[in-house]
Coordinates of C-alpha atoms in Angstrom, one line a residue:
Chain A
X27 CA 8.4 31.6 -5.4
X28 CA 7.2 28.1 -6.3
X29 CA 9.8 25.4 -6.0
X30 CA 10.0 21.7 -5.1
X31 CA 9.5 22.5 -1.4
X32 CA 6.1 24.1 -2.1
X33 CA 2.8 22.2 -1.4
X34 CA 0.8 20.9 -4.2
X35 CA -1.9 23.5 -3.4
X36 CA 0.7 26.3 -3.8
X37 CA 1.9 24.7 -7.0
X38 CA -1.7 24.6 -8.3
X39 CA -2.1 28.3 -7.5
X40 CA 1.1 29.3 -9.2
X41 CA 0.2 27.3 -12.3
X42 CA -3.2 28.9 -12.4
X43 CA -1.6 32.4 -11.9
X44 CA 0.9 31.6 -14.7
X45 CA 3.9 32.3 -12.5
X46 CA 5.3 28.9 -13.4
X47 CA 4.6 26.3 -16.1
X48 CA 4.0 22.6 -15.6
X49 CA 7.1 21.9 -17.8
X50 CA 9.2 24.1 -15.5
X51 CA 7.7 22.5 -12.4
X52 CA 8.2 19.0 -13.8
X53 CA 11.8 19.7 -14.7
X54 CA 12.5 21.0 -11.2
X55 CA 11.3 17.7 -9.9
X56 CA 13.1 15.6 -12.5
X57 CA 16.3 17.5 -11.6
X58 CA 15.8 16.8 -7.9
X59 CA 15.3 13.1 -8.7
X60 CA 18.4 13.1 -10.8
X61 CA 20.3 14.8 -7.9
X62 CA 19.2 12.7 -4.9
X63 CA 17.7 9.5 -6.0
X64 CA 21.0 7.7 -6.2
X65 CA 21.0 8.1 -2.4
X66 CA 17.3 7.6 -1.7
X67 CA 16.3 5.1 -4.4
X68 CA 12.6 6.0 -4.3
X69 CA 12.1 5.4 -8.0
X70 CA 12.3 2.1 -10.0
X71 CA 11.5 3.9 -13.2
X72 CA 11.7 7.6 -14.0
X73 CA 9.4 8.4 -17.0
X74 CA 11.0 11.7 -18.1
X75 CA 9.7 11.7 -21.6
X76 CA 6.1 11.0 -20.8
X77 CA 6.1 13.3 -17.8
X78 CA 7.3 16.2 -19.9
X79 CA 4.9 15.4 -22.7
X80 CA 2.0 15.4 -20.2
X81 CA 3.3 18.7 -18.7
X82 CA 3.5 20.3 -22.2
X83 CA 0.0 19.2 -22.9
X84 CA -1.4 20.7 -19.7
X85 CA 0.5 24.0 -20.4
X86 CA -1.0 24.1 -23.9
X87 CA -4.5 23.5 -22.6
X88 CA -4.1 26.2 -20.0
X89 CA -2.8 28.6 -22.6
X90 CA -5.8 28.0 -24.7
X91 CA -8.0 28.9 -21.8
X92 CA -9.4 25.4 -21.2
X93 CA -10.8 24.8 -17.7
X94 CA -8.4 22.5 -15.8
X95 CA -8.7 20.5 -12.7
X96 CA -7.0 21.9 -9.6
X97 CA -4.0 19.5 -9.8
X98 CA -3.5 19.8 -13.5
X99 CA 0.2 20.1 -14.2
X100 CA 1.3 19.1 -10.7
X101 CA 3.8 16.2 -10.6
X102 CA 3.2 12.9 -8.9
X103 CA 5.0 9.6 -8.0
X104 CA 3.1 6.4 -8.7
X105 CA 3.6 3.2 -6.7
X106 CA 4.8 0.5 -9.0
X107 CA 1.9 -1.7 -8.2
X108 CA -0.6 0.2 -10.4
X109 CA -0.7 -0.5 -14.1
X110 CA 0.2 2.4 -16.4
X111 CA -0.1 1.7 -20.1
X112 CA 3.2 1.2 -21.8
X113 CA 5.2 2.0 -18.7
X114 CA 7.2 -0.7 -16.8
X115 CA 5.1 -2.0 -13.9
X116 CA 7.1 -4.5 -11.7
X117 CA 5.5 -4.6 -8.3
X118 CA 9.1 -4.7 -7.0
X119 CA 9.4 -8.2 -8.4
X120 CA 11.6 -10.0 -10.9
X121 CA 8.5 -11.8 -11.9
X122 CA 7.3 -8.7 -13.8
X123 CA 10.6 -7.3 -14.9
X124 CA 10.2 -5.6 -18.2
X125 CA 6.4 -6.0 -18.3
X126 CA 4.6 -3.1 -19.8
X127 CA 0.8 -3.2 -19.1
X128 CA -1.4 -2.9 -22.2
X129 CA -3.9 -0.8 -20.2
X130 CA -4.2 1.9 -17.5
X131 CA -5.5 1.2 -14.0
X132 CA -8.5 3.4 -13.1
X133 CA -6.3 5.4 -10.7
X134 CA -4.0 6.2 -13.6
X135 CA -6.9 7.0 -15.9
X136 CA -8.2 9.5 -13.4
X137 CA -4.8 11.0 -12.8
X138 CA -4.4 11.5 -16.5
X139 CA -7.9 13.0 -16.9
X140 CA -7.1 15.5 -14.2
X141 CA -3.8 16.4 -15.9
X142 CA -1.6 15.2 -13.0
X143 CA 1.9 14.6 -14.3
X144 CA 3.2 11.1 -13.6
X145 CA 7.0 11.3 -12.9
X146 CA 7.6 7.6 -12.7
X147 CA 7.1 4.4 -10.7
X148 CA 8.2 4.1 -7.0
X149 CA 9.9 1.3 -5.2
X150 CA 8.0 -1.1 -2.9
X151 CA 8.3 -4.4 -1.1
X152 CA 7.7 -7.1 -3.7
X153 CA 3.9 -7.4 -4.4
X154 CA 3.4 -5.0 -1.5
X155 CA 4.4 -7.6 1.1
X156 CA 6.6 -5.9 3.7
X157 CA 7.1 -2.9 6.0
X158 CA 10.5 -1.7 4.9
X159 CA 10.9 -1.9 1.1
X160 CA 13.8 -4.3 1.8
X161 CA 11.7 -7.0 0.0
X162 CA 12.0 -5.2 -3.3
X163 CA 13.9 -7.3 -5.8
X164 CA 15.6 -4.0 -7.0
X165 CA 17.1 -3.0 -3.6
X166 CA 15.7 -1.0 -0.7
X167 CA 14.7 2.6 -0.6
X168 CA 16.4 4.8 2.0
X169 CA 14.7 7.0 4.5
X170 CA 15.6 10.7 3.7
X171 CA 15.7 11.5 7.4
X172 CA 18.5 9.0 7.9
X173 CA 19.7 7.0 4.9
X174 CA 20.7 4.0 7.0
X175 CA 17.0 3.6 8.0
X176 CA 14.0 2.1 6.4
X177 CA 11.4 4.4 4.7
X178 CA 8.6 2.0 5.7
X179 CA 6.8 -0.3 3.4
X180 CA 5.4 -1.5 1.3
X181 CA 5.1 2.0 -0.1
X182 CA 8.5 3.3 1.0
X183 CA 9.3 4.6 -2.4
X184 CA 6.3 6.9 -2.6
X185 CA 6.8 8.2 1.0
X186 CA 10.5 8.8 0.5
X187 CA 9.9 10.6 -2.8
X188 CA 7.7 13.1 -0.9
X189 CA 10.1 13.5 2.0
X190 CA 13.0 14.1 -0.4
X191 CA 11.0 16.6 -2.5
X192 CA 11.2 14.5 -5.6
X193 CA 7.4 14.8 -5.8
X194 CA 4.7 16.8 -4.0
X195 CA 2.1 14.0 -4.5
X196 CA 2.2 10.2 -4.5
X197 CA -0.1 7.2 -4.8
X198 CA 0.3 4.4 -2.4
X199 CA -1.7 1.2 -1.7
X200 CA -2.5 0.0 1.8
X201 CA -3.3 -3.7 2.6
X202 CA -2.2 -3.6 6.3
X203 CA -0.5 -0.2 6.6
X204 CA 1.5 0.2 3.5
X205 CA 0.5 3.9 3.0
X206 CA 0.3 4.9 6.7
X207 CA 3.4 3.3 8.1
X208 CA 5.7 4.8 5.4
X209 CA 4.0 8.1 5.9
X210 CA 4.6 7.9 9.7
X211 CA 8.3 7.1 9.4
X212 CA 9.1 9.7 6.8
X213 CA 7.1 12.6 8.4
X214 CA 4.6 12.7 5.5
X215 CA 0.8 12.3 5.2
X216 CA -0.8 9.1 3.9
X217 CA -4.5 8.1 3.7
X218 CA -6.0 4.7 3.3
X219 CA -9.6 5.5 2.2
X220 CA -12.6 3.4 3.1
X221 CA -12.4 0.1 1.3
X222 CA -14.1 0.4 -2.1
X223 CA -13.7 4.2 -2.2
X224 CA -10.9 4.0 -4.8
X225 CA -11.1 1.5 -7.7
X226 CA -8.8 -1.5 -7.5
X227 CA -9.0 -2.0 -11.3
X228 CA -5.4 -2.3 -12.5
X229 CA -4.0 -2.5 -9.0
X230 CA -2.0 -5.7 -8.9
X231 CA -3.8 -7.7 -6.2
X232 CA -2.1 -8.9 -3.0
X233 CA -5.1 -9.4 -0.7
X234 CA -8.3 -8.4 -2.5
X235 CA -10.5 -7.9 0.6
X236 CA -7.9 -5.6 2.2
X237 CA -6.1 -3.8 -0.7
X238 CA -6.9 -0.1 -1.1
X239 CA -5.1 2.6 -3.1
X240 CA -4.9 6.0 -1.5
X241 CA -3.3 9.5 -1.7
X242 CA 0.0 10.5 -0.1
X243 CA 1.4 14.1 0.2
X244 CA 3.3 16.4 2.6
X245 CA 0.1 18.1 3.9
X246 CA -3.4 17.1 4.8
X247 CA -4.9 19.5 2.2
X248 CA -2.7 18.1 -0.6
X249 CA -3.7 14.6 0.3
X250 CA -7.4 15.6 0.2
X251 CA -7.0 17.3 -3.2
X252 CA -5.5 14.0 -4.6
X253 CA -8.1 11.9 -2.8
X254 CA -10.9 13.7 -4.7
X255 CA -9.1 13.0 -8.0
X256 CA -8.7 9.3 -7.5
X257 CA -11.9 8.3 -5.6
X258 CA -15.2 7.4 -7.0
X259 CA -17.4 4.6 -8.3
X260 CA -16.0 2.4 -11.0
X261 CA -17.8 -0.3 -12.9
X262 CA -14.6 -2.1 -13.6
X263 CA -14.2 -3.0 -9.9
X264 CA -17.1 -5.0 -8.5
X265 CA -16.2 -4.0 -4.9
X266 CA -16.3 -0.3 -5.7
X267 CA -18.7 1.7 -3.6
X268 CA -21.5 3.3 -5.6
X269 CA -22.0 6.5 -3.4
X270 CA -20.8 10.1 -3.6
X271 CA -17.2 10.7 -2.5
X272 CA -17.1 12.5 0.9
X273 CA -16.1 16.2 0.6
X274 CA -12.6 15.7 1.9
X275 CA -11.1 18.9 0.6
X276 CA -13.8 21.0 2.4
X277 CA -13.2 18.9 5.5
X278 CA -9.4 19.5 5.4
X279 CA -10.0 23.2 5.2
X280 CA -12.4 23.4 8.2
X281 CA -9.6 23.6 10.8
X282 CA -12.2 23.1 13.5
X283 CA -12.7 20.2 15.8
X284 CA -14.9 21.9 18.4
X285 CA -17.3 19.4 19.9
X286 CA -15.9 16.4 18.0
X287 CA -15.4 13.3 20.1
X288 CA -11.9 11.8 19.7
X289 CA -11.6 8.2 20.9
X290 CA -8.1 7.2 22.1
X291 CA -7.8 3.4 21.6
X292 CA -6.5 1.9 24.9
X293 CA -5.1 -1.2 23.2
X294 CA -3.0 0.8 20.7
X295 CA -0.5 2.3 23.1
X296 CA 1.6 1.3 26.2
X297 CA 3.7 -1.8 26.2
X298 CA 5.7 -2.3 23.0
X299 CA 5.4 1.4 22.0
X300 CA 8.6 3.5 22.0
X301 CA 8.6 6.2 24.7
X302 CA 9.1 9.1 22.4
X303 CA 6.3 7.9 20.1
X304 CA 3.9 7.9 23.0
X305 CA 5.1 11.3 24.2
X306 CA 4.5 12.9 20.8
X307 CA 1.2 11.1 20.4
X308 CA 0.0 12.4 23.8
X309 CA 1.1 15.9 23.0
X310 CA -0.9 15.8 19.8
X311 CA -4.0 14.6 21.7
X312 CA -3.5 17.5 24.0
X313 CA -3.3 19.8 21.0
X314 CA -6.7 18.5 19.9
X315 CA -8.1 19.2 23.3
X316 CA -6.8 22.7 23.2
X317 CA -8.5 23.1 19.8
X318 CA -11.8 22.2 21.4
X319 CA -12.2 18.4 20.9
X320 CA -13.5 16.1 23.5
X321 CA -11.3 13.1 24.4
X322 CA -12.8 9.7 25.3
X323 CA -11.0 6.5 26.0
X324 CA -12.3 3.5 24.1
X325 CA -11.4 -0.1 24.4
X326 CA -11.2 -2.5 21.5
X327 CA -10.4 -5.8 23.2
X328 CA -10.1 -7.9 20.1
X329 CA -7.4 -5.7 18.5
X330 CA -4.8 -7.9 20.1
X331 CA -5.8 -10.7 17.7
X332 CA -5.9 -8.5 14.6
X333 CA -2.3 -9.0 13.6
X334 CA -2.6 -12.8 13.9
X335 CA -5.8 -12.8 11.9
X336 CA -4.2 -10.6 9.3
X337 CA -1.2 -12.8 8.8
X338 CA -3.6 -15.6 8.0
X339 CA -6.1 -13.8 5.8
X340 CA -3.6 -11.7 3.7
X341 CA -1.3 -14.7 2.9
X342 CA -4.4 -16.9 2.1
X343 CA -5.7 -14.4 -0.4
X344 CA -2.2 -13.8 -1.7
X345 CA -1.6 -17.5 -2.3
X346 CA -4.7 -17.4 -4.5
X347 CA -4.1 -14.1 -6.2
X348 CA -0.4 -14.8 -7.0
X349 CA -1.3 -18.0 -8.7
X350 CA -1.8 -15.9 -11.8
X351 CA 2.0 -15.6 -12.1
X352 CA 2.3 -18.8 -14.0
X353 CA 4.6 -17.8 -16.8
X354 CA 2.1 -18.5 -19.5
X355 CA 0.7 -15.2 -20.6
X356 CA 3.0 -12.5 -19.4
X357 CA 5.9 -11.9 -17.0
X358 CA 8.9 -14.1 -16.4
X359 CA 9.3 -17.6 -17.9
X360 CA 12.2 -19.9 -16.8
X361 CA 13.3 -23.3 -18.1
X362 CA 11.2 -23.5 -21.2
X363 CA 13.7 -25.7 -23.2
X364 CA 11.1 -27.3 -25.4
X365 CA 11.2 -30.5 -23.3
X366 CA 10.1 -29.3 -19.9
X367 CA 6.3 -29.5 -19.1
X368 CA 4.2 -26.4 -18.3
X369 CA 4.1 -27.5 -14.7
X370 CA 7.9 -27.7 -14.5
X371 CA 8.3 -24.4 -16.2
X372 CA 5.8 -22.9 -13.7
X373 CA 7.7 -24.3 -10.7
X374 CA 11.0 -23.0 -12.0
X375 CA 9.6 -19.6 -12.9
X376 CA 8.0 -19.1 -9.5
X377 CA 11.2 -20.3 -7.8
X378 CA 13.3 -17.6 -9.6
X379 CA 10.7 -14.9 -9.9
X380 CA 9.5 -14.6 -6.3
X381 CA 11.6 -13.4 -3.4
X382 CA 11.8 -15.0 0.1
X383 CA 8.9 -13.0 1.7
X384 CA 6.5 -13.7 -1.2
X385 CA 7.3 -17.4 -1.1
X386 CA 6.9 -17.4 2.7
X387 CA 3.4 -15.8 2.4
X388 CA 2.3 -18.0 -0.4
X389 CA 3.3 -21.2 1.5
X390 CA 1.7 -19.8 4.7
X391 CA -1.5 -19.0 2.8
X392 CA -1.5 -22.4 1.1
X393 CA -1.2 -24.0 4.5
X394 CA -4.0 -21.9 6.1
X395 CA -6.4 -22.8 3.3
X396 CA -5.5 -26.5 3.1
X397 CA -8.0 -29.1 4.2
X398 CA -7.6 -30.0 7.8
X399 CA -6.3 -26.6 8.8
X400 CA -8.8 -24.3 7.1
X401 CA -11.2 -24.0 10.1
X402 CA -8.4 -23.7 12.7
X403 CA -6.6 -20.9 10.8
X404 CA -8.4 -19.2 7.9
X405 CA -11.8 -19.8 9.4
X406 CA -10.8 -18.6 12.8
X407 CA -9.2 -15.5 11.3
X408 CA -12.4 -14.6 9.5
X409 CA -14.2 -14.8 12.8
X410 CA -11.7 -12.4 14.4
X411 CA -12.5 -10.1 11.5
X412 CA -16.1 -10.0 12.7
X413 CA -15.0 -9.3 16.2
X414 CA -12.8 -6.4 15.0
X415 CA -15.8 -4.9 13.2
X416 CA -17.9 -5.2 16.3
X417 CA -15.1 -3.5 18.3
X418 CA -15.1 -0.6 15.9
X419 CA -18.9 -0.3 15.9
X420 CA -18.8 -0.1 19.7
X421 CA -16.0 2.5 19.7
X422 CA -17.6 4.6 17.0
X423 CA -20.8 4.7 19.1
X424 CA -18.7 6.7 21.6
X425 CA -16.5 8.7 19.4
X426 CA -16.5 10.4 16.0
X427 CA -13.0 9.3 15.1
X428 CA -10.4 7.1 16.8
X429 CA -6.8 7.9 17.2
X430 CA -3.5 6.0 18.0
X431 CA 0.2 6.2 17.1
X432 CA 0.5 4.9 13.5
X433 CA 3.5 2.7 14.4
X434 CA 4.9 1.4 17.7
X435 CA 8.4 2.8 16.9
X436 CA 10.2 5.2 14.6
X437 CA 12.1 4.0 11.5
X438 CA 14.4 1.1 12.3
X439 CA 17.7 0.4 10.6
X440 CA 17.9 -1.2 7.2
X441 CA 18.7 -4.9 7.8
X442 CA 17.6 -4.9 11.4
X443 CA 14.5 -7.2 11.0
X444 CA 15.2 -8.7 7.6
X445 CA 15.3 -12.3 8.8
X446 CA 12.8 -12.0 11.6
X447 CA 9.4 -12.0 10.0
X448 CA 7.5 -11.9 13.3
X449 CA 9.3 -8.9 14.5
X450 CA 8.8 -7.2 11.1
X451 CA 5.1 -7.9 11.2
X452 CA 4.7 -6.1 14.6
X453 CA 5.2 -2.8 12.8
X454 CA 1.7 -3.0 11.5
X455 CA 0.0 -3.7 14.8
X456 CA -1.9 -0.4 14.9
X457 CA -2.6 -0.1 11.2
X458 CA -4.0 -3.6 10.4
X459 CA -7.3 -3.4 12.3
X460 CA -8.4 -0.6 9.9
X461 CA -8.0 -2.8 6.8
X462 CA -9.7 -5.8 8.5
X463 CA -12.8 -3.7 9.1
X464 CA -12.6 -1.8 5.7
X465 CA -12.7 1.6 7.3
X466 CA -10.6 4.6 6.4
X467 CA -7.5 6.0 8.3
X468 CA -4.9 8.7 7.9
X469 CA -1.3 9.1 9.3
X470 CA 0.1 12.5 9.7
X471 CA 3.3 13.6 11.4
X472 CA 3.1 14.7 15.1
X473 CA 6.7 15.4 15.9
X474 CA 10.1 13.9 16.2
X475 CA 10.8 11.4 18.9
X476 CA 13.2 13.0 21.4
X477 CA 15.4 10.0 21.7
X478 CA 16.3 9.6 18.0
X479 CA 15.0 12.7 16.2
X480 CA 12.9 10.7 13.8
X481 CA 9.3 11.3 12.7
X482 CA 6.3 10.0 14.7
X483 CA 3.0 9.3 13.0
X484 CA -0.4 10.0 14.4
X485 CA -3.2 7.8 13.1
X486 CA -6.9 9.0 12.7
X487 CA -9.5 6.4 12.0
X488 CA -13.0 7.2 10.7
X489 CA -16.1 5.1 10.1
X490 CA -16.6 3.6 6.7
X491 CA -17.6 6.2 4.0
X492 CA -16.9 9.1 6.5
X493 CA -13.4 9.8 5.2
X494 CA -14.2 13.5 5.6
X495 CA -14.0 13.2 9.4
X496 CA -10.3 12.1 9.4
X497 CA -9.5 15.0 7.1
X498 CA -11.3 17.4 9.3
X499 CA -9.4 16.2 12.4
X500 CA -6.1 15.8 10.5
X501 CA -6.3 19.3 9.0
X502 CA -7.0 20.9 12.4
X503 CA -4.3 18.9 14.1
X504 CA -1.7 19.7 11.5
X505 CA -2.5 23.4 11.7
X506 CA -2.3 23.3 15.5
X507 CA 1.0 21.6 15.5
X508 CA 2.6 23.8 12.9
X509 CA 1.4 26.8 14.9
X510 CA 3.0 25.3 18.0
X511 CA 6.3 24.4 16.3
X512 CA 6.4 27.6 14.3
X513 CA 7.4 25.5 11.2
X514 CA 6.5 22.3 9.4
X515 CA 8.1 19.0 10.5
X516 CA 9.8 18.5 7.1
X517 CA 11.6 21.8 7.4
X518 CA 13.9 20.0 9.8
X519 CA 14.8 17.2 7.4
X520 CA 18.5 16.9 6.6
X521 CA 19.2 18.4 3.1
X522 CA 20.4 15.8 0.6
X523 CA 23.2 17.2 -1.4
X524 CA 23.4 14.4 -4.0
X525 CA 26.4 12.3 -4.7
Chain B
X26 CA -1.6 -27.3 16.8
X27 CA 1.6 -29.3 16.1
X28 CA 4.6 -27.6 14.3
X29 CA 5.1 -27.8 10.6
X30 CA 7.6 -30.3 9.2
X31 CA 10.0 -29.9 6.4
X32 CA 8.1 -32.6 4.4
X33 CA 4.9 -30.6 4.9
X34 CA 6.6 -27.5 3.6
X35 CA 7.8 -29.5 0.6
X36 CA 4.2 -30.6 0.0
X37 CA 2.9 -27.1 0.2
X38 CA 5.6 -25.9 -2.2
X39 CA 4.4 -28.5 -4.7
X40 CA 0.8 -27.4 -4.3
X41 CA 1.9 -23.8 -4.8
X42 CA 4.0 -24.7 -7.8
X43 CA 7.2 -23.3 -6.4
X44 CA 10.5 -25.3 -6.8
X45 CA 12.4 -25.1 -3.6
X46 CA 16.0 -26.1 -2.7
X47 CA 16.7 -28.2 0.4
X48 CA 18.1 -25.2 2.3
X49 CA 15.0 -23.1 1.4
X50 CA 12.8 -25.8 2.8
X51 CA 14.7 -26.0 6.0
X52 CA 14.8 -22.3 6.5
X53 CA 11.1 -21.9 5.7
X54 CA 10.0 -24.8 8.0
X55 CA 11.7 -23.0 10.9
X56 CA 10.2 -19.6 10.1
X57 CA 6.7 -21.0 9.4
X58 CA 6.9 -22.7 12.8
X59 CA 7.4 -19.4 14.6
X60 CA 4.8 -17.6 12.4
X61 CA 2.2 -20.3 13.1
X62 CA 2.9 -20.0 16.9
X63 CA 2.4 -16.3 16.6
X64 CA -0.9 -16.5 14.7
X65 CA -2.4 -19.5 16.6
X66 CA -4.0 -17.0 19.0
X67 CA -6.9 -16.5 16.6
X68 CA -8.3 -19.8 17.8
X69 CA -8.7 -18.4 21.4
X70 CA -11.5 -16.1 20.4
X71 CA -13.0 -17.7 17.4
X72 CA -16.1 -19.1 19.1
X73 CA -18.7 -21.1 17.3
X74 CA -21.3 -18.4 17.6
X75 CA -19.2 -15.8 15.8
X76 CA -20.1 -15.5 12.1
X77 CA -17.0 -15.3 9.8
X78 CA -16.4 -12.1 7.7
X79 CA -14.8 -12.7 4.3
X80 CA -15.1 -9.2 3.0
X81 CA -15.7 -5.7 4.5
X82 CA -18.5 -4.9 2.1
X83 CA -21.8 -6.8 2.2
X84 CA -22.0 -7.2 -1.6
X85 CA -23.4 -10.2 -3.5
X86 CA -23.5 -10.9 -7.2
X87 CA -22.4 -7.6 -8.6
X88 CA -23.3 -7.7 -12.3
X89 CA -23.4 -5.4 -15.2
X90 CA -25.1 -5.4 -18.6
X91 CA -23.5 -7.9 -21.0
X92 CA -22.7 -5.6 -23.8
X93 CA -20.0 -5.6 -26.5
X94 CA -17.4 -2.9 -25.9
X95 CA -13.9 -2.1 -27.0
X96 CA -11.2 -4.4 -25.6
X97 CA -7.5 -5.2 -26.1
X98 CA -6.5 -6.1 -29.6
X99 CA -4.7 -9.5 -29.8
X100 CA -1.4 -7.7 -30.3
X101 CA -2.0 -5.8 -27.1
X102 CA -3.1 -8.9 -25.2
X103 CA 0.0 -10.7 -26.5
X104 CA 2.4 -7.9 -25.9
X105 CA 3.7 -9.4 -22.6
X106 CA 3.6 -13.0 -23.8
X107 CA 6.8 -14.9 -23.0
X108 CA 6.3 -16.8 -26.3
X109 CA 3.6 -16.6 -29.0
X110 CA 2.7 -18.3 -32.2
X111 CA 0.0 -17.3 -34.8
X112 CA -1.8 -14.8 -32.5
X113 CA -1.8 -17.2 -29.6
X114 CA 0.1 -17.7 -26.4
X115 CA 2.6 -20.4 -26.8
X116 CA 3.0 -22.5 -23.7
X117 CA 5.2 -25.5 -22.8
X118 CA 3.6 -29.0 -23.2
X119 CA 0.8 -29.7 -20.9
X120 CA 0.3 -33.4 -21.6
X121 CA 3.2 -35.8 -22.3
X122 CA 4.5 -36.2 -25.8
X123 CA 3.6 -39.8 -26.2

């Protein structure tokens, strides 16, 4: 019986078999959102009307015998950083409150073409800057495993929607870990594809050389199915890769890692990592050995500088990208009394429209790019980026994929790091090198930490344009772990009863 | 690298076109100080012989055919405008009145 706990692949099968309609499936999910989202707050906007209209259309097409894509009629939660025509798109900011984009992002166009039903827009740290969704101007999202804890960020809404069975599929974006870290702390799967694999057209830019949209789901196969829907060359994004999309669905189904070399990154474990995180990570590595993979230890000595370089490069690019929020053509405008100058209105609008973290990063980026400091900060950070790429090249010469814990700890408490940016930034220590080098990586659950009973994420990194490799290893590891546990990780999540 | 002063933060805020209260400036100066200490380590390994990387893909001058194609109507383009007049964006004064 298909229900909200089914996988997207099962839903797809049931839809094809005619045992459920997309309208029924969509209503089940809208009901679940209605029931539990007052506790979780994964959604900023639930688009009931459009979702049901989309579902009705898919059902009609199916009835008429039209050939449909695999995910046609399956519901999805969309991170509120992607433009969807006519639907509020806020990026978690007051700056864009009430803005309805006049066009679809390429990701949304592709989802619509595939008949995927978009349930609504999910909560996020403002302009994707954060690791906890506490920087959302509309209040934080709560982790469904423990409502007093963070769901990760910036895509905490998308991950929490999956873990609370509000949607079987979600879209995230990942600039320094914003897909993978929320996946890790909610016990779900998230993939940051190779940079350029998924079009950035209509993705509100935070840091253009790092931003990448990607698929999120509760299983590796579902993630792969969604990956193939959204990936591909797009003329509207000049940094889009013009090459065939790797066969990630086939890779996820292989369930075979015999002979593959798995590199354990020495620098991404040990000091600073929670004991239970390391324990579950090591058990997962053992499971891969049992499945026939070969483990090699690799060293990436420059990774210790990745976080520092990231917190110069990303704010620098953000300070430039967010200059577009100038109150002239769209978004918030404050203080336009007929006497104030454009510049004064701009100053006031940006004062009111941006939250503390966004301001902090804009100022930091402005500093790093300013004359006299450029070479020491931004210039040095760009050199570190080169060193990180060299580290990866050397590591991938020894191993097919690299692995690490996704995050140093399990989900922390809401409020715990709100006013300590440096501590907050440390969450991304294992995810950031991936974005800096432009390669792909996945996080999938590898157990609950014994000390707190919270999910631990396992990160698999693959070379650029070889995203199929992480799916192959991820699919095999997931199968091995479920076999070992006798159940899925999410079957242990507390049931939300609604308020 | 010396710490960042409150006056410097005020200057940066002006450059970034963000009005800031005195308390915001004080708070931010302290926080930026600790962030800059944390990120200064990039200078340890940024040797002169290392080429900078600005982008993960080695792309230059990506162009396409310059052809006319459908675009937003002016109504669509103006749909999010804070103020408009006669099919145009209406903005506050840019030059003085005099």
